[in-house]
Coordinates of C-alpha atoms in Angstrom, one line a residue:
M20 CA 19.8 -30.8 9.1
S21 CA 19.4 -32.6 11.8
Q22 CA 16.6 -34.0 14.3
E23 CA 18.0 -31.5 16.9
S24 CA 18.9 -28.5 14.0
R25 CA 15.6 -28.9 12.7
E26 CA 14.1 -28.0 15.9
L27 CA 16.5 -25.3 18.4
R28 CA 16.0 -24.0 14.1
L29 CA 12.3 -23.8 14.3
A30 CA 12.2 -22.6 17.7
A31 CA 14.3 -19.8 17.0
T32 CA 11.6 -19.4 13.7
L33 CA 8.7 -18.8 16.4
V34 CA 10.7 -16.5 18.5
E35 CA 11.0 -14.7 15.6
F36 CA 7.7 -14.0 14.4
A37 CA 5.9 -13.9 17.7
D38 CA 9.1 -10.7 18.3
T39 CA 7.3 -7.7 16.2
L40 CA 7.6 -4.7 19.0
I41 CA 9.4 -2.8 16.2
G42 CA 9.3 0.6 14.3
D43 CA 9.6 -1.0 11.3
F44 CA 7.7 -4.1 10.4
D45 CA 6.6 -4.3 7.4
P46 CA 3.1 -6.9 7.7
A47 CA 3.7 -8.5 4.2
L48 CA 7.0 -9.5 4.3
H49 CA 6.2 -11.5 7.8
L50 CA 4.1 -13.2 5.9
S51 CA 6.2 -13.7 3.0
R52 CA 8.5 -15.4 5.4
L53 CA 5.9 -17.0 6.9
A54 CA 5.5 -18.9 3.6
D55 CA 8.7 -19.9 3.3
R56 CA 9.5 -21.2 6.4
C57 CA 6.3 -23.9 6.2
M58 CA 8.5 -25.2 2.4
E59 CA 12.1 -25.4 4.8
F60 CA 10.1 -26.8 7.2
L61 CA 7.5 -29.1 5.2
G62 CA 8.5 -30.0 2.5
A63 CA 6.3 -28.5 1.0
R64 CA 6.3 -27.1 -2.8
G65 CA 4.3 -23.8 -1.8
A66 CA 3.0 -21.8 1.0
G67 CA 0.9 -18.9 0.9
V68 CA -1.2 -16.5 3.5
T69 CA -5.4 -15.5 2.5
L70 CA -6.5 -12.5 4.3
L71 CA -9.6 -12.3 4.9
E72 CA -11.4 -8.5 4.7
A73 CA -13.0 -6.3 7.5
N74 CA -16.4 -7.7 5.8
G75 CA -15.3 -10.9 6.5
R76 CA -14.5 -12.4 2.5
P77 CA -11.5 -13.7 1.1
G78 CA -8.4 -10.5 0.4
P79 CA -5.5 -10.1 -0.5
V80 CA -3.0 -12.7 -0.5
V81 CA 1.0 -13.1 0.4
H82 CA 3.1 -16.2 -0.9
G83 CA 7.1 -16.3 -0.7
A84 CA 10.0 -15.2 -1.6
Q85 CA 11.3 -17.7 -2.6
Q86 CA 8.0 -19.8 -4.4
P87 CA 6.6 -20.3 -8.5
E88 CA 3.9 -17.6 -9.0
S89 CA 1.8 -20.9 -9.6
V90 CA 1.4 -20.7 -5.5
R91 CA -0.6 -17.1 -5.8
E92 CA -2.7 -18.6 -8.8
L93 CA -3.7 -21.8 -6.2
L94 CA -3.8 -19.3 -3.6
E95 CA -6.7 -17.4 -5.8
W96 CA -8.0 -20.1 -6.4
E97 CA -9.0 -21.2 -3.1
Q98 CA -10.4 -18.2 -2.8
E99 CA -13.7 -20.3 -4.5
A100 CA -13.2 -23.4 -3.0
G101 CA -10.3 -25.0 -1.2
P102 CA -8.7 -26.6 2.4
V103 CA -8.0 -22.2 2.8
H104 CA -12.0 -21.3 1.9
D105 CA -12.8 -24.3 4.3
S106 CA -11.2 -23.0 7.3
L107 CA -11.4 -19.4 6.6
A108 CA -15.3 -20.0 6.8
S109 CA -14.8 -22.7 9.8
G110 CA -12.1 -20.8 11.4
R111 CA -10.9 -24.6 12.5
A112 CA -7.8 -26.3 10.0
A113 CA -8.4 -28.2 7.0
R114 CA -7.2 -30.7 7.3
A115 CA -4.7 -32.4 4.1
V116 CA -6.1 -33.7 1.3
H117 CA -5.0 -36.7 -0.7
L118 CA -5.7 -33.6 -4.6
A119 CA -6.5 -36.8 -6.4
S120 CA -9.6 -38.3 -4.2
R121 CA -13.1 -38.7 -5.4
E122 CA -14.0 -36.5 -1.8
A123 CA -11.2 -33.5 -3.5
V124 CA -12.8 -34.0 -7.2
A125 CA -16.1 -33.6 -5.6
H126 CA -15.7 -30.7 -3.0
W127 CA -12.7 -28.8 -5.3
P128 CA -12.7 -29.8 -9.1
E129 CA -11.5 -26.6 -10.4
F130 CA -9.1 -26.5 -7.9
T131 CA -7.3 -30.1 -7.7
A132 CA -6.9 -29.9 -11.5
A133 CA -4.8 -26.6 -11.2
A134 CA -3.0 -28.3 -8.1
R135 CA -2.2 -31.4 -9.3
R136 CA -1.6 -29.4 -12.6
F137 CA 1.3 -28.2 -10.7
G138 CA 2.6 -31.4 -9.7
I139 CA 0.6 -30.0 -6.4
A140 CA -0.7 -33.8 -5.0
A141 CA -1.8 -32.7 -1.0
A142 CA -3.5 -29.5 0.6
Y143 CA -3.8 -28.3 3.3
A144 CA -5.2 -25.0 6.1
V145 CA -5.3 -24.4 9.4
P146 CA -6.1 -20.2 10.9
L147 CA -4.4 -17.0 10.9
R148 CA -6.7 -17.1 14.5
R149 CA -6.3 -15.6 18.3
H150 CA -9.1 -15.9 20.6
E151 CA -11.9 -15.0 18.2
T152 CA -9.9 -12.6 16.3
L153 CA -9.7 -14.3 12.8
L154 CA -6.8 -12.5 10.5
G155 CA -6.6 -15.5 7.3
A156 CA -5.6 -18.9 7.1
L157 CA -1.8 -20.3 5.7
S158 CA -2.1 -23.0 3.0
V159 CA 0.1 -25.5 2.6
Y160 CA 1.0 -27.1 -1.2
T161 CA 3.3 -30.6 -0.6
P162 CA 4.7 -32.6 -4.0
H163 CA 3.5 -36.0 -1.8
P164 CA -0.3 -37.4 -0.6
P165 CA -0.8 -36.4 3.4
S166 CA 0.6 -38.9 5.8
A167 CA 0.6 -38.5 9.8
E168 CA 0.3 -35.0 10.9
G169 CA 2.8 -34.2 11.9
G170 CA 2.8 -31.4 9.1
L171 CA -0.8 -30.0 10.1
A172 CA 0.4 -29.3 13.6
I173 CA 4.1 -27.0 13.2
A174 CA 2.0 -25.4 10.0
Q175 CA -0.8 -24.4 12.9
S176 CA 2.2 -23.7 15.6
L177 CA 3.8 -21.4 13.0
A178 CA 0.4 -19.4 12.8
D179 CA 0.1 -19.3 16.4
A180 CA 2.7 -17.7 16.2
T181 CA 2.4 -15.4 13.6
T182 CA -0.6 -14.3 14.3
V183 CA 0.6 -13.5 18.3
G184 CA 3.0 -11.1 16.7
L185 CA 0.9 -9.3 13.9
L186 CA -1.6 -9.0 17.2
N187 CA 0.7 -7.2 19.4
H188 CA 2.4 -5.4 16.8
R189 CA -1.0 -3.5 15.9
A190 CA -1.7 -3.2 19.6
Y191 CA 1.6 -1.2 19.9
A192 CA 1.6 1.0 16.9
Q193 CA -1.2 2.2 18.7
Y194 CA 0.2 2.5 22.3
R195 CA 2.3 4.3 19.8
Q196 CA -0.7 6.2 18.5
L197 CA -2.0 7.4 21.5
S198 CA 1.1 8.0 23.0
G199 CA 1.4 10.4 20.7
Q200 CA -1.8 11.6 21.1
L201 CA -1.3 12.4 24.8
R202 CA 2.5 13.9 24.2
E203 CA 0.8 16.5 21.9
A204 CA -1.7 17.4 24.0
L205 CA 0.0 17.8 26.9
A206 CA 2.3 20.0 24.9
S207 CA -0.5 21.9 23.8
R208 CA -2.2 22.7 27.0
V209 CA 2.0 23.3 28.7
R210 CA 1.9 26.3 25.3
I211 CA -0.9 27.5 26.6
E212 CA -0.8 28.1 30.6
Q213 CA 3.4 29.2 29.3
A214 CA 1.3 32.4 26.7
K215 CA -1.1 33.1 29.5
G216 CA 1.4 33.2 32.1
M217 CA 3.4 35.7 29.3
L218 CA 0.4 38.2 28.5
A219 CA -1.0 38.0 32.7
E220 CA 1.8 40.1 33.6
R221 CA 2.9 42.0 30.7
W222 CA -1.2 42.8 30.3
G223 CA -1.3 42.9 34.5
T224 CA -4.8 41.3 34.1
T225 CA -5.6 37.3 35.2
P226 CA -5.0 34.2 33.8
D227 CA -8.2 33.8 32.6
G228 CA -8.2 37.5 31.0
A229 CA -5.1 36.1 28.9
F230 CA -6.7 33.6 28.0
D231 CA -9.9 34.9 27.1
T232 CA -8.6 36.8 25.0
L233 CA -6.3 34.3 23.0
R234 CA -9.5 32.5 22.8
Q235 CA -11.9 35.4 20.4
Y236 CA -8.7 36.1 18.6
A237 CA -8.1 31.7 17.8
R238 CA -12.4 32.1 16.9
R239 CA -11.6 35.2 15.0
N240 CA -8.8 34.1 12.5
R241 CA -10.5 29.8 12.8
R242 CA -6.7 29.1 13.9
P243 CA -6.0 26.1 16.6
L244 CA -5.9 27.7 19.7
D245 CA -2.8 25.8 20.9
Q246 CA -1.1 27.6 17.4
V247 CA -1.6 31.0 18.5
A248 CA -0.2 30.1 21.8
R249 CA 2.4 29.5 19.8
A250 CA 2.3 32.3 18.4
V251 CA 2.6 34.2 21.5
V252 CA 5.3 32.5 23.7
H253 CA 7.3 33.4 20.7
R254 CA 6.5 36.9 20.1
V255 CA 4.9 36.1 16.5
L256 CA 2.3 38.1 17.8
T257 CA 1.5 41.2 18.6
D258 CA -0.6 42.5 21.8
T259 CA -2.1 44.9 18.7
Q260 CA -2.8 41.9 17.0
L261 CA -4.5 40.0 20.1
R262 CA -6.5 43.1 20.9
A263 CA -7.8 44.4 17.6
D264 CA -11.3 44.8 17.2
R265 CA -11.4 42.1 20.4
S266 CA -14.7 42.1 22.6
G267 CA -15.3 40.9 25.7
P268 CA -13.0 42.1 28.9
A269 CA -8.9 41.4 28.6

């Protein structure tokens, strides 16, 4: 892939990760694609995401569909000690480290031993973070020692676009839920007003009197007021049923 083609592909990927305002969005698949794109753009042997639980502890891990099971093992090792553990703790990037170095071996003995056994020479991690919201961290495992910081910058850009996409979808889903609740509340209000009008006209009483009858029936029978109004509108409830054992004015 030429440099120009690679840059165009990277730009398209960033847009793809931010574009999540769809109804059938799958967060796990989204994160799995992020891990696979790291292999494509960074020459990584593996990559994966560790999500944060609500209590701030490392939680579920997601790796790419094209990656070996050893990646999941490394992600699980990193929950206790490793670049992603440090990134989650600080909320910042953990720069690439040569896993054969004394510093790495002393800092993460179990993780470095496991990584080197799988042919991983270096590892780094970047946070999935937007302002004060930290969702998790992305781990990248490479078969060669760390060199320039370009890989870290690309990984952070991919993680940032993914985070924006996840947060946008969360807001979109909350909006859709609220919108649905408002629509249902409005429809319920319309049904109740319609039932009041039908009863008031049929009985020659006031809308308030008709509403009082609806409310008393709903309470006596422990049914939601909207459900009673719907039954009146569809002529399922009879006048006799509504007025049975009724106390108070009609």
